[in-house]
XYZ file of C-alpha atoms in Angstrom:
265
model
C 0.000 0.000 0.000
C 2.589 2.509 0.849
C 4.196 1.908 -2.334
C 1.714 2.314 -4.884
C 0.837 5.391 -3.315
C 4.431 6.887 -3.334
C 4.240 5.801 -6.720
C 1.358 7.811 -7.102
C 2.757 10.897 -5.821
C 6.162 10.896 -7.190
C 6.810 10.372 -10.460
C 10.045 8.886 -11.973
C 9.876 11.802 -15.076
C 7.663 14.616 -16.051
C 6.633 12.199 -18.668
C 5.163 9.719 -16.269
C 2.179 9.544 -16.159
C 0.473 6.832 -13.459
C -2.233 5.004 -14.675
C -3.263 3.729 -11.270
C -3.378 7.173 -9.585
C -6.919 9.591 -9.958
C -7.923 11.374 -12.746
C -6.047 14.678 -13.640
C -9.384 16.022 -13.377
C -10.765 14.829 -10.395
C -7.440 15.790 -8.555
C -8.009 19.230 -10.275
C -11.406 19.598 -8.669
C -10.375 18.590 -5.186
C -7.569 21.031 -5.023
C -10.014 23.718 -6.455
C -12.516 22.595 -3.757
C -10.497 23.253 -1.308
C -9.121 26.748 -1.914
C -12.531 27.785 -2.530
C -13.367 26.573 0.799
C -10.395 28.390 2.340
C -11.304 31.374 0.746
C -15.184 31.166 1.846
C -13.967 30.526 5.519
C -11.855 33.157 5.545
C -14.469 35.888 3.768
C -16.815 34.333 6.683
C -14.490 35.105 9.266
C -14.203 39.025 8.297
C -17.802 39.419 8.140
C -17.551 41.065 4.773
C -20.115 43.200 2.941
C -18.765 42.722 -0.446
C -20.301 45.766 -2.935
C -19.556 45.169 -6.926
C -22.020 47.292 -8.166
C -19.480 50.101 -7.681
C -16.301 48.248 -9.101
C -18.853 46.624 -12.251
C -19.570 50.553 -13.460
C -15.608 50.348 -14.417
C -15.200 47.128 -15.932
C -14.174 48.953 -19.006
C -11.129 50.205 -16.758
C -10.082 47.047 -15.890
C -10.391 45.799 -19.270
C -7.997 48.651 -20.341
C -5.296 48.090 -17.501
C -4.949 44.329 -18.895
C -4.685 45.151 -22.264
C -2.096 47.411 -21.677
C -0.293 45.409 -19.450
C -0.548 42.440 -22.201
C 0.583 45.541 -24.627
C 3.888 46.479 -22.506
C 4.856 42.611 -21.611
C 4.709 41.515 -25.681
C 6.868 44.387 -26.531
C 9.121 44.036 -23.332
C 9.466 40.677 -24.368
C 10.702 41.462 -27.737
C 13.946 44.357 -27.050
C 14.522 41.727 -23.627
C 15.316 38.708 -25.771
C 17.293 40.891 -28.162
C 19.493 42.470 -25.023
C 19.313 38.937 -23.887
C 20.760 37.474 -26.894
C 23.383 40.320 -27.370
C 25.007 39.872 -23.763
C 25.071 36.493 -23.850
C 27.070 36.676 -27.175
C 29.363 39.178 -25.003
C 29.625 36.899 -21.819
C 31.299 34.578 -24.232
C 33.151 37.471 -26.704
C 37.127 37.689 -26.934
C 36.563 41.379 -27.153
C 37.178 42.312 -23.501
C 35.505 45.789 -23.306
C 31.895 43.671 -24.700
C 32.615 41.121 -22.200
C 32.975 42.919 -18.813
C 30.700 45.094 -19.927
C 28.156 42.520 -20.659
C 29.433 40.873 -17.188
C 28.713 43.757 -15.573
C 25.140 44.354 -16.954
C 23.851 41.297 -15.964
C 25.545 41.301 -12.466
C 24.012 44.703 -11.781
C 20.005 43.978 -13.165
C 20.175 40.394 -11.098
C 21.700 42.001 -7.853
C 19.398 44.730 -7.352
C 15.654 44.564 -6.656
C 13.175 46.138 -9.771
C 11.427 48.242 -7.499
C 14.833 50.418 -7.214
C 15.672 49.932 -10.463
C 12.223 51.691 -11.943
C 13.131 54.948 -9.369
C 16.652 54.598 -10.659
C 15.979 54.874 -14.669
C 12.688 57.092 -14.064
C 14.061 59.656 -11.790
C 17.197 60.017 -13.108
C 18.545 58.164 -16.576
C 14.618 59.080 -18.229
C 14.956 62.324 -16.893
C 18.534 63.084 -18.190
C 17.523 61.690 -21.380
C 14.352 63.513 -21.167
C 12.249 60.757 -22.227
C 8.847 61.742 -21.257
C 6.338 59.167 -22.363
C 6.104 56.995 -19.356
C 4.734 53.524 -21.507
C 8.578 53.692 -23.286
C 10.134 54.464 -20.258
C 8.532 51.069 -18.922
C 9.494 49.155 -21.524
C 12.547 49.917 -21.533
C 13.247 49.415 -17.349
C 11.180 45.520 -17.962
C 12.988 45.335 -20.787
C 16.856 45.943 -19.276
C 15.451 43.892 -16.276
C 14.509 40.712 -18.304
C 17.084 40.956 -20.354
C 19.604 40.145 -17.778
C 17.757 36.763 -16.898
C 17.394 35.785 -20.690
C 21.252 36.475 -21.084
C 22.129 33.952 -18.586
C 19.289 31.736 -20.061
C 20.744 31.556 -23.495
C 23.946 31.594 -22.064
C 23.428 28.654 -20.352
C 22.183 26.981 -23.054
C 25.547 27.306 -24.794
C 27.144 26.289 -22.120
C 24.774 23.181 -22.197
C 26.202 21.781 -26.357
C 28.895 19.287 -25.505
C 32.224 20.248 -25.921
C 33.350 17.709 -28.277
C 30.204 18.773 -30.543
C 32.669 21.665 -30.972
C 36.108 20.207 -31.489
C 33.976 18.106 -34.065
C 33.033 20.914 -36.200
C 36.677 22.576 -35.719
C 38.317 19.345 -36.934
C 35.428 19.538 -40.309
C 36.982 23.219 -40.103
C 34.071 24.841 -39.068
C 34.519 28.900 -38.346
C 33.120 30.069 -35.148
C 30.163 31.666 -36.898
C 29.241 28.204 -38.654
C 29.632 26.808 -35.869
C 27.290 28.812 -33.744
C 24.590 28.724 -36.400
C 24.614 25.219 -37.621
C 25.541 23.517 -34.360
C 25.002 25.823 -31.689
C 21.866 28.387 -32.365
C 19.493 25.154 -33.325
C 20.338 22.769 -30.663
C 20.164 26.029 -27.802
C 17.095 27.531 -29.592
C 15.644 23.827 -28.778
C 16.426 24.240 -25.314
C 15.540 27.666 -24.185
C 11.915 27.708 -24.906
C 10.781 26.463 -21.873
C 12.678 28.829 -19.195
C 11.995 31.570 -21.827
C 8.336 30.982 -21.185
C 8.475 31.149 -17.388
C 10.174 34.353 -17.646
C 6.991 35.799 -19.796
C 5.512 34.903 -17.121
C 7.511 36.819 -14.444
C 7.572 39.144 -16.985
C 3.751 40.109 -17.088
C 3.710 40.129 -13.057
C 6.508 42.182 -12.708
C 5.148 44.840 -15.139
C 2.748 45.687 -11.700
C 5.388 47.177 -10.125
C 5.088 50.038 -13.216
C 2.365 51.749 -11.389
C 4.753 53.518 -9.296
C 5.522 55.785 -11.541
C 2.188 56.057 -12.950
C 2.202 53.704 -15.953
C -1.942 53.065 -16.528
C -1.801 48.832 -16.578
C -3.411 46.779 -14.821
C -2.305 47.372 -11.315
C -2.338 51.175 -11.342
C -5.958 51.003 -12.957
C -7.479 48.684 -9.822
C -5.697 50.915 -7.605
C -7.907 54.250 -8.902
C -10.872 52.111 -8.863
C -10.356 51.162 -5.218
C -10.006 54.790 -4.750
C -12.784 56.042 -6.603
C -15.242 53.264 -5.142
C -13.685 52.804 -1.294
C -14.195 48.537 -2.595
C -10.660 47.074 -1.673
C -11.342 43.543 -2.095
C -13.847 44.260 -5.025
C -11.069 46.036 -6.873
C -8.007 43.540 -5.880
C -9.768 40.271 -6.634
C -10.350 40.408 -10.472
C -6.514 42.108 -10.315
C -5.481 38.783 -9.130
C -8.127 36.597 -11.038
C -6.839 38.727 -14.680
C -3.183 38.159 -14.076
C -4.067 34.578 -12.863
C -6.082 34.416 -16.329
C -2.688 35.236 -18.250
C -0.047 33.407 -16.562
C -1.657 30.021 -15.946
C -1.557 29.294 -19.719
C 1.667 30.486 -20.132
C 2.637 28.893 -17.302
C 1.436 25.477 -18.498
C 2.309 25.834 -21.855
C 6.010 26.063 -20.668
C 5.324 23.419 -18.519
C 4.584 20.921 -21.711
C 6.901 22.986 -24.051
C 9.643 21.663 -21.185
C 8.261 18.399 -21.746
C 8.917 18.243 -25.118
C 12.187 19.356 -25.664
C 13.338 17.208 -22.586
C 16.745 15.804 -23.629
C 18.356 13.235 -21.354
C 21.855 14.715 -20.163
């Protein structure tokens, strides 16, 4: 007995499967069950009046915070995988200028917190560049910020092609650029979906923290409406159920995506 059900509850692979455990779905519904009934304890405990008429008259606002925040992710997304591809071409340059410099970018974004980084580039690099429009100025912070992570991402899926895939395509004579984009690029490409995923999805929570300096998403939208209305859980819970909305597909998309470019090491 104490077998089968260890069995059940850990798996040998992600692959794995166990026929003789419950249903996906019935497992599904028991762990939703029982949230739920956290949730309606704890509502019952505060004695709550809950009031959405108020919060319903600006659904529109809501509506308008996620698609902007969907709006600033995608094209975060997009400059953060190009930084993230540059740097982690310099953390493995011969040029040492690109290199420390590249070193020193990613050391900086992943040592300091994104909160202080936001104050940082607003208050002062935006301002000394005199960038104004607040929506650029936040895609280029989550942009810097992400790029740092996908850097050592790709990076580390260089790091991850066997070494004597290399001295292979030196002894074909390979040059370094062949052998980065018929050897290298494909097989790391393969392998940096999934974490590349995962960070979209840190990606679109972290984009929150934008509403400190005003930047109208998602966050900063349920914010006014808690404000206008004086409904603080009516406002905060469909800010948690959107981003909830977003990230759980992404989230389990990477999830099989990681699945299926499994390779055994």
């Amino acid at each position: 007995m104490t077998k089968k059900w260890f069995h059940c509850f850990i798996r040998e692979s992600d692959r794995e499967v166990p026929s003789s455990c419950p249903s996906t779905l019935l497992n599904a519904f028991l762990v939703a069950l029982f949230i739920l009934l956290i949730f309606i304890f704890s509502f019952s405990r505060l004695e709550y009046d809950f009031h959405w008429a108020g919060v319903w008259a600006y659904r529109v606002k809501f509506v308008r915070g996620l698609g902007m925040t969907l709006v600033l992710s995608f094209f975060s997304l997009i400059v953060s995988f190009l930084l993230g591809a540059l740097f982690a071409l310099g953390q493995k340059s011969r040029f040492l200028p690109f290199y420390f410099f590249s070193r020193f970018y990613v050391e900086i974004i992943r040592g300091t917190p994104l909160l202080v980084q936001i104050l940082v580039f607003f208050y002062v690099i935006a301002d000394a560049f005199h960038v104004q429009n607040r929506y650029v100025t936040g895609v280029m912070i989550l942009s810097l910020f992400a790029g740092a992570y996908i850097s050592e991402i790709i990076r580390a899926g260089i790091d991850s092609i066997g070494e004597t895939q290399l001295e292979t395509a030196r002894s074909l004579g390979l040059t370094r650029f062949q052998q980065y984009r018929f050897i290298i690029f494909p097989q790391v490409f393969k392998r940096i979906i999934p974490p590349l995923a995962g960070q979209l999805v840190s990606l679109i929570k972290d984009s929150s923290l934008l509403s400190i300096i005003s930047v109208s998403e998602f966050t900063l939208n349920a914010q006014e409406v808690n404000a206008y209305t004086y409904s603080t859980l009516e406002s905060y819970l469909p800010l948690a159920v959107g981003y909830l909305l977003i990230t759980y597909p992404i989230s389990s998309l990477s999830k099989k995506l990681e699945r299926t470019f499994s390779y055994e090491t």
